[in-house]
Amino acid sequence: MADLSIDFAGIKSPNPFWLASAPPANTGEQVMRAFDAGWGGAVWKTLGDPIVNVSSRFGGVDLGTYKMMGFNNIELITDRSLETNLREIREVKKRYPKHAVIASLMTETKEDWRVLIQKCEDAGVDGLELNFGCPHGMCERGMGSSVGQEPKLLTEITSWTKEFAKTPVLVKLTPNTGDIVEAGQAAVHGGGDGISLINTIKSIIGVDLDRLVPLPRVGNASSNGGYCGPAVKPIALHLLAALARDEVAGRVPISGIGGIGNWKDAAEFIALGSTSVQVCTAVMHYGFRIVEDMIDGLSNYLDSRGMKSVNELRGRAIPGYQEWGDLDLSYKLLAKIDPKKCIGCQLCVTACNDGAHQCIFTGNEEKSRPPHAHTAGKAKPPSPFPIGLHAGNRVPWVDEPECVGCNLCALVCPVEGCITMEETPSGLPKETWNERVAAGRGKIPGGIHD
Amino acid sequence: MTLIGKRLETQLHDKKPLYTDSEAKAEAERCLYCVDAPCIKACPTTIDIPTFIKKIASGNTRGAAKTIFDQNLLGHSCARVCPVEVLCAGDCVYNAWEREPIAIGRLQRFATETSTAPGQKPLYVAKKNASPKKVACVGAGPASLAFAGAMALEGHTAVVLEKRAVAGGLNTTGIAPYKLHAEDALHEVDWVRGFGVEIKTGMEVDADSAKKLLAEFDAVFLGVGLGADTKLGIPGEDGAGVVGATAWIEAMKLDATTPSTKDLRVLVVGGGNTAIDVARECAQLGAADVAMVYRRTEKDMSGYEHEMEGARVEGVRLVSNSIPVSVVRDPNGKVTALRVARGEQGKAVAGSEHDLPCDLIALAIGQSKLHELAKHFPGVELDAKGCIKADPATGQTGNAKVFAGGDAINGGKEVVNAVADGRNAARTLIARFTAKA
Ligand SMILES: Cc1cc2nc3c(=O)[nH]c(=O)nc-3n(C[C@H](O)[C@H](O)[C@H](O)COP(=O)(O)OP(=O)(O)OC[C@H]3O[C@@H](n4cnc5c(N)ncnc54)[C@H](O)[C@@H]3O)c2cc1C
Ligand SMILES: Cc1cc2nc3c(=O)[nH]c(=O)nc-3n(C[C@H](O)[C@H](O)[C@H](O)COP(=O)(O)O)c2cc1C
Ligand code: SF4
């Protein structure tokens, strides 16, 4: 079994799986049950001056039969006294000395930061996470994402905390910003030892169409909240990768968060540069027990790739994340439909015809290409004409000269392995857009000034 | 033993073939991942079903297989032969919701079969035990294999003695081929053998060898199952054309010289699952007519409703309230009919005799108990039904060194019950050996 232990800027953890600062890490009793289930660390529900919450506070978006594909909340930071939280943190650290306990913090004045940090460190935390990400409730009070969106302020407050902190400081960023790299660099400039991202995305989860009130409803009103869960994973992956490959922001370890629900999600975050990963929604949905498959699945994956440690996976996909202008314009894929597998649903025909490049046809006769086709003449059906094992003469065919290799047909096809995208030599030398521009061939005829 | 020739069972095809990756994922995604899931409680080996299903959904098939095998080393054959309709899937919360329950058996097959396919990395490596003990098993059926496999994985020496030429017990010799073919059962036997279990076939344990086993081994596990098919005791019963159900099934599965039932008129006497199995097998082989002759009414049958439904779809008729009186043969001794009387509450009504014409009669009215063997092990007792007395939670018999499980102690249940017994006995012994070491 591969070694899953990590060292995050000096914070040691038996595995990269941490509870995110949120309801699952609200109390000591929960955190201890989570550690028993296998979680390697927990970022405590954000501490500060206790607040008052509303009822209700959560909303969900379902997709088909899958519940909570997206999730949102209008909950604030901890509603429990600092003293209670600290007593529980002390207790957890005493009983679980090898697990990572990180205090998430949010407050206002420099003096408040000093007091809060000192109290948490006295309680024995392994690190601190600055919540500069909460996009609702707290930002209106000048905290949370209102700091994360202001690079100067972010640097300044981070540097205050570094004056006081003896343990590593992680800066938790908000995705609600124009340029994440600017925010990441600001965190590093302030002396942050690590970055966590993403916090939730500003959102309105839906509208109650009977009452005509946004959701989640509090009496006859609601408020914008923070969006998370499986739906936000692609956004989180991009923001993570943007920081991980940046020369300044990429210097510090990153704790990846956003839509992680299983080991595969986690492996993707790690491949794009995360050292640890944090989970909130999936635990709120299914409970602490999900970590068993995360540990088991990740270690099976690492074993299958011959990797001895999770550290060998970290960042392995970053070199493959490039500017569009550096992609090879001569690389060519063609869609192939396997008549043995096709069930004749013809979803690919409609998808290509209405949503892509009008080059999938049915029937054993020559077809007129659309007027805008690049290839002259009629599209010729393959010979011999494919007769499907299940689909008979309903198997569609691809007019290969017109196929641009976009993937759409393969994405809509419900049958595994039926439509494959096959590499085809284009006969052209490798050339990127940037190279083309540099060679003075960056202008395509037919533009605004022609 | 290798299986040779075009055995009849090769004509019968898998009713629930292996899922493809995407079929498995789609089915797995349907699972609600219940907490304190009822399906787990309905499984005699308490496999953590929602966990293994979620692992399939996440693409962690190997992890899913481990979750299954950790509780049930014969998770592959169980996946294929368990009557899930009355076990795990029968308790799926979807039933109450009037939706199709999760296909737990098929998902379990997907995980176990793909993870133990030839070429896959071993899921288990036997421990190196500092003070290994020696255990012997009598019979190489599911109960013994579960026991021996678990002992071998702990680093103990496990030897299995089997009287037949093939190992696997009824998994190899008795299960309906449309659920599990003999070669797949033997593949599973080989998998368990891979843990270091030594299996010796063609070795029947009798009084002498029992003594030796007790002297040479630290513990003995009795997993001998049941004996020969019971007879009706009616005139004309002995001779060609009347077969015992399990004997016929064994021949159909393993002996390539067995004649087919194609175009024959077959009568199956009995109302249990073995009777339904024989009837379905004959029907699938192309019999001209298959009827089950049962002494009481349909609702009294011990066979499962879902199996009877499957049999009907295949053209099997049920002749209920009919009690066999004699086998009618022509002057050459060839069976021509079964004479039956009308039954009322299972009793024959005098004067109601009539003939049911047929070419072949299969008797599926039960199997005898192997009392003899128990006598060779001092202290081992039998219960009123003739089963070996053992505590199912621990496998312990009246002799501290002797354990027992499976059909031999329960009188004939399912493969999964045999596996649970074997596993429990192994856990008991492992704890005992560890405590002493
Ligand atoms: C026709 C039929 C169909 C069935 N179908 C199903 C099904 O679909 N699903 C299901 O879950 N269950 C089914 N069962 C029940 C299931 O097969 C048994 O419950 C299970 O096999 C019991 O396992 P066991 O290890 O106790 O015994 P067995 O599988 O009977 O194995 C006992 C072994 O011990 C050997 N043996 C006996 N005496 C000696 C001796 N003195 N020395 C050496 N070896 C000896 C025998 O040769 C045999 O190989 C079926 C049973 C029958 C008869
Ligand atoms: C109900 C709820 C409360 C949260 N509270 C906090 C908080 O107090 N502090 C914080 O830093 N993040 C908070 N978050 C954000 C999460 O820590 C996490 O960044 C976000 O949910 C994305 O991860 P996920 O997709 O795994 O849920 C909260 C999220 C939810 C759903
Ligand atoms: S989840 Fe618990 S706290 Fe929330 S509404 Fe339901 S019962 Fe109340």
PDB file of N, CA, C and O in Angstrom, chain A residues 65-66 262-264 286 289-290 292-293 296-298 300 303-304 414-416, chain B residues 20-22 32-35 50-51 54-55 58-60 62-64 67 121:
ATOM      1  N   THR A  65     -31.566  11.848 -10.916  1.00  0.00           N
ATOM      2  CA  THR A  65     -31.841  11.252  -9.618  1.00  0.00           C
ATOM      3  C   THR A  65     -30.740  11.556  -8.617  1.00  0.00           C
ATOM      4  O   THR A  65     -30.823  11.144  -7.478  1.00  0.00           O
ATOM      5  N   TYR A  66     -29.696  12.264  -9.050  1.00  0.00           N
ATOM      6  CA  TYR A  66     -28.614  12.545  -8.123  1.00  0.00           C
ATOM      7  C   TYR A  66     -28.932  13.789  -7.301  1.00  0.00           C
ATOM      8  O   TYR A  66     -29.141  14.874  -7.843  1.00  0.00           O
ATOM      9  N   ASN A 262     -14.855  11.680  -3.833  1.00  0.00           N
ATOM     10  CA  ASN A 262     -14.242  10.351  -3.787  1.00  0.00           C
ATOM     11  C   ASN A 262     -12.756  10.444  -4.123  1.00  0.00           C
ATOM     12  O   ASN A 262     -12.235  11.528  -4.378  1.00  0.00           O
ATOM     13  N   TRP A 263     -12.091   9.301  -4.140  1.00  0.00           N
ATOM     14  CA  TRP A 263     -10.635   9.289  -4.324  1.00  0.00           C
ATOM     15  C   TRP A 263     -10.216   9.822  -5.680  1.00  0.00           C
ATOM     16  O   TRP A 263      -9.154  10.418  -5.822  1.00  0.00           O
ATOM     17  N   LYS A 264     -11.094   9.634  -6.673  1.00  0.00           N
ATOM     18  CA  LYS A 264     -10.742  10.085  -8.019  1.00  0.00           C
ATOM     19  C   LYS A 264     -10.678  11.598  -8.069  1.00  0.00           C
ATOM     20  O   LYS A 264      -9.764  12.175  -8.651  1.00  0.00           O
ATOM     21  N   TYR A 286     -23.098  12.275   2.786  1.00  0.00           N
ATOM     22  CA  TYR A 286     -22.962  10.843   3.053  1.00  0.00           C
ATOM     23  C   TYR A 286     -22.274  10.487   4.366  1.00  0.00           C
ATOM     24  O   TYR A 286     -22.211   9.311   4.729  1.00  0.00           O
ATOM     25  N   ARG A 289     -17.949   8.341   6.743  1.00  0.00           N
ATOM     26  CA  ARG A 289     -17.552   7.023   6.234  1.00  0.00           C
ATOM     27  C   ARG A 289     -16.966   7.057   4.828  1.00  0.00           C
ATOM     28  O   ARG A 289     -16.285   6.131   4.428  1.00  0.00           O
ATOM     29  N   ILE A 290     -17.256   8.114   4.039  1.00  0.00           N
ATOM     30  CA  ILE A 290     -16.760   8.123   2.660  1.00  0.00           C
ATOM     31  C   ILE A 290     -15.245   8.101   2.580  1.00  0.00           C
ATOM     32  O   ILE A 290     -14.675   7.781   1.556  1.00  0.00           O
ATOM     33  N   GLU A 292     -13.211   6.091   3.776  1.00  0.00           N
ATOM     34  CA  GLU A 292     -12.627   4.746   3.649  1.00  0.00           C
ATOM     35  C   GLU A 292     -12.313   4.450   2.184  1.00  0.00           C
ATOM     36  O   GLU A 292     -11.222   4.012   1.839  1.00  0.00           O
ATOM     37  N   ASP A 293     -13.260   4.734   1.302  1.00  0.00           N
ATOM     38  CA  ASP A 293     -13.019   4.520  -0.134  1.00  0.00           C
ATOM     39  C   ASP A 293     -11.978   5.508  -0.654  1.00  0.00           C
ATOM     40  O   ASP A 293     -11.227   5.206  -1.574  1.00  0.00           O
ATOM     41  N   ASP A 296      -8.664   3.953   0.435  1.00  0.00           N
ATOM     42  CA  ASP A 296      -8.487   2.681  -0.255  1.00  0.00           C
ATOM     43  C   ASP A 296      -8.311   2.900  -1.758  1.00  0.00           C
ATOM     44  O   ASP A 296      -7.381   2.380  -2.384  1.00  0.00           O
ATOM     45  N   GLY A 297      -9.190   3.702  -2.329  1.00  0.00           N
ATOM     46  CA  GLY A 297      -9.153   3.937  -3.777  1.00  0.00           C
ATOM     47  C   GLY A 297      -7.881   4.662  -4.191  1.00  0.00           C
ATOM     48  O   GLY A 297      -7.250   4.315  -5.192  1.00  0.00           O
ATOM     49  N   LEU A 298      -7.483   5.668  -3.412  1.00  0.00           N
ATOM     50  CA  LEU A 298      -6.273   6.415  -3.774  1.00  0.00           C
ATOM     51  C   LEU A 298      -5.050   5.511  -3.675  1.00  0.00           C
ATOM     52  O   LEU A 298      -4.185   5.517  -4.554  1.00  0.00           O
ATOM     53  N   ASN A 300      -4.966   2.233  -3.918  1.00  0.00           N
ATOM     54  CA  ASN A 300      -5.008   1.272  -5.036  1.00  0.00           C
ATOM     55  C   ASN A 300      -4.545   1.933  -6.337  1.00  0.00           C
ATOM     56  O   ASN A 300      -3.831   1.336  -7.134  1.00  0.00           O
ATOM     57  N   ASP A 303      -0.794   2.416  -6.196  1.00  0.00           N
ATOM     58  CA  ASP A 303      -0.163   1.104  -6.403  1.00  0.00           C
ATOM     59  C   ASP A 303      -0.190   0.725  -7.885  1.00  0.00           C
ATOM     60  O   ASP A 303       0.795   0.254  -8.439  1.00  0.00           O
ATOM     61  N   SER A 304      -1.361   0.930  -8.492  1.00  0.00           N
ATOM     62  CA  SER A 304      -1.499   0.500  -9.889  1.00  0.00           C
ATOM     63  C   SER A 304      -0.576   1.304 -10.801  1.00  0.00           C
ATOM     64  O   SER A 304      -0.232   0.857 -11.883  1.00  0.00           O
ATOM     65  N   PRO A 414     -24.521   7.003 -25.217  1.00  0.00           N
ATOM     66  CA  PRO A 414     -24.737   6.339 -23.919  1.00  0.00           C
ATOM     67  C   PRO A 414     -24.019   4.998 -23.795  1.00  0.00           C
ATOM     68  O   PRO A 414     -23.999   4.430 -22.707  1.00  0.00           O
ATOM     69  N   VAL A 415     -23.447   4.491 -24.882  1.00  0.00           N
ATOM     70  CA  VAL A 415     -22.853   3.148 -24.836  1.00  0.00           C
ATOM     71  C   VAL A 415     -21.330   3.259 -24.692  1.00  0.00           C
ATOM     72  O   VAL A 415     -20.665   3.884 -25.511  1.00  0.00           O
ATOM     73  N   GLU A 416     -20.842   2.587 -23.654  1.00  0.00           N
ATOM     74  CA  GLU A 416     -19.408   2.631 -23.382  1.00  0.00           C
ATOM     75  C   GLU A 416     -18.595   2.117 -24.566  1.00  0.00           C
ATOM     76  O   GLU A 416     -18.876   1.060 -25.115  1.00  0.00           O
TER      77      GLU A 416
ATOM     78  N   THR B  20     -20.924  -4.868 -17.985  1.00  0.00           N
ATOM     79  CA  THR B  20     -19.797  -4.085 -18.504  1.00  0.00           C
ATOM     80  C   THR B  20     -19.495  -2.985 -17.478  1.00  0.00           C
ATOM     81  O   THR B  20     -20.302  -2.745 -16.570  1.00  0.00           O
ATOM     82  N   ASP B  21     -18.376  -2.307 -17.662  1.00  0.00           N
ATOM     83  CA  ASP B  21     -18.005  -1.228 -16.739  1.00  0.00           C
ATOM     84  C   ASP B  21     -19.129  -0.208 -16.593  1.00  0.00           C
ATOM     85  O   ASP B  21     -19.476   0.202 -15.488  1.00  0.00           O
ATOM     86  N   SER B  22     -19.695   0.204 -17.723  1.00  0.00           N
ATOM     87  CA  SER B  22     -20.669   1.295 -17.622  1.00  0.00           C
ATOM     88  C   SER B  22     -21.998   0.796 -17.070  1.00  0.00           C
ATOM     89  O   SER B  22     -22.690   1.536 -16.369  1.00  0.00           O
ATOM     90  N   LEU B  32     -28.616   4.195  -2.957  1.00  0.00           N
ATOM     91  CA  LEU B  32     -28.790   5.394  -2.134  1.00  0.00           C
ATOM     92  C   LEU B  32     -27.715   5.508  -1.062  1.00  0.00           C
ATOM     93  O   LEU B  32     -27.604   6.532  -0.416  1.00  0.00           O
ATOM     94  N   TYR B  33     -26.940   4.441  -0.871  1.00  0.00           N
ATOM     95  CA  TYR B  33     -25.877   4.444   0.146  1.00  0.00           C
ATOM     96  C   TYR B  33     -26.522   4.604   1.527  1.00  0.00           C
ATOM     97  O   TYR B  33     -26.124   5.436   2.331  1.00  0.00           O
ATOM     98  N   CYS B  34     -27.538   3.790   1.775  1.00  0.00           N
ATOM     99  CA  CYS B  34     -28.297   3.868   3.027  1.00  0.00           C
ATOM    100  C   CYS B  34     -27.374   3.731   4.237  1.00  0.00           C
ATOM    101  O   CYS B  34     -26.363   3.035   4.177  1.00  0.00           O
ATOM    102  N   VAL B  35     -27.786   4.354   5.299  1.00  0.00           N
ATOM    103  CA  VAL B  35     -27.073   4.209   6.560  1.00  0.00           C
ATOM    104  C   VAL B  35     -27.723   3.062   7.332  1.00  0.00           C
ATOM    105  O   VAL B  35     -28.939   2.897   7.275  1.00  0.00           O
ATOM    106  N   PRO B  50     -23.518  -1.277   0.786  1.00  0.00           N
ATOM    107  CA  PRO B  50     -23.443   0.082   0.238  1.00  0.00           C
ATOM    108  C   PRO B  50     -22.003   0.542   0.019  1.00  0.00           C
ATOM    109  O   PRO B  50     -21.723   1.231  -0.957  1.00  0.00           O
ATOM    110  N   THR B  51     -21.105   0.143   0.900  1.00  0.00           N
ATOM    111  CA  THR B  51     -19.717   0.557   0.728  1.00  0.00           C
ATOM    112  C   THR B  51     -19.116  -0.032  -0.543  1.00  0.00           C
ATOM    113  O   THR B  51     -18.488   0.673  -1.328  1.00  0.00           O
ATOM    114  N   LYS B  54     -20.629   1.758  -3.586  1.00  0.00           N
ATOM    115  CA  LYS B  54     -20.090   3.108  -3.808  1.00  0.00           C
ATOM    116  C   LYS B  54     -18.686   3.022  -4.405  1.00  0.00           C
ATOM    117  O   LYS B  54     -18.278   3.874  -5.182  1.00  0.00           O
ATOM    118  N   LYS B  55     -17.945   1.995  -4.018  1.00  0.00           N
ATOM    119  CA  LYS B  55     -16.600   1.836  -4.579  1.00  0.00           C
ATOM    120  C   LYS B  55     -16.666   1.492  -6.069  1.00  0.00           C
ATOM    121  O   LYS B  55     -15.832   1.942  -6.839  1.00  0.00           O
ATOM    122  N   SER B  58     -17.261   4.671  -7.806  1.00  0.00           N
ATOM    123  CA  SER B  58     -16.093   5.566  -7.874  1.00  0.00           C
ATOM    124  C   SER B  58     -14.987   4.985  -8.752  1.00  0.00           C
ATOM    125  O   SER B  58     -13.961   5.608  -8.931  1.00  0.00           O
ATOM    126  N   GLY B  59     -15.204   3.778  -9.255  1.00  0.00           N
ATOM    127  CA  GLY B  59     -14.178   3.168 -10.104  1.00  0.00           C
ATOM    128  C   GLY B  59     -13.146   2.382  -9.324  1.00  0.00           C
ATOM    129  O   GLY B  59     -12.155   1.924  -9.869  1.00  0.00           O
ATOM    130  N   ASN B  60     -13.366   2.210  -8.029  1.00  0.00           N
ATOM    131  CA  ASN B  60     -12.429   1.462  -7.176  1.00  0.00           C
ATOM    132  C   ASN B  60     -12.909   0.002  -7.082  1.00  0.00           C
ATOM    133  O   ASN B  60     -13.307  -0.471  -6.021  1.00  0.00           O
ATOM    134  N   ARG B  62     -11.333  -2.851  -7.309  1.00  0.00           N
ATOM    135  CA  ARG B  62     -10.500  -3.695  -6.460  1.00  0.00           C
ATOM    136  C   ARG B  62     -10.864  -3.527  -4.983  1.00  0.00           C
ATOM    137  O   ARG B  62     -10.991  -4.501  -4.241  1.00  0.00           O
ATOM    138  N   GLY B  63     -11.039  -2.268  -4.595  1.00  0.00           N
ATOM    139  CA  GLY B  63     -11.439  -1.989  -3.212  1.00  0.00           C
ATOM    140  C   GLY B  63     -12.808  -2.589  -2.923  1.00  0.00           C
ATOM    141  O   GLY B  63     -13.060  -3.103  -1.836  1.00  0.00           O
ATOM    142  N   ALA B  64     -13.696  -2.535  -3.924  1.00  0.00           N
ATOM    143  CA  ALA B  64     -15.029  -3.117  -3.750  1.00  0.00           C
ATOM    144  C   ALA B  64     -14.901  -4.616  -3.492  1.00  0.00           C
ATOM    145  O   ALA B  64     -15.548  -5.168  -2.599  1.00  0.00           O
ATOM    146  N   THR B  67     -13.759  -5.296   0.029  1.00  0.00           N
ATOM    147  CA  THR B  67     -14.852  -5.110   0.989  1.00  0.00           C
ATOM    148  C   THR B  67     -15.721  -6.369   1.038  1.00  0.00           C
ATOM    149  O   THR B  67     -16.148  -6.793   2.112  1.00  0.00           O
ATOM    150  N   LYS B 121      -3.591  -8.574 -10.126  1.00  0.00           N
ATOM    151  CA  LYS B 121      -2.684  -8.700  -8.971  1.00  0.00           C
ATOM    152  C   LYS B 121      -3.424  -9.361  -7.813  1.00  0.00           C
ATOM    153  O   LYS B 121      -4.600  -9.087  -7.600  1.00  0.00           O
TER     154      LYS B 121
END
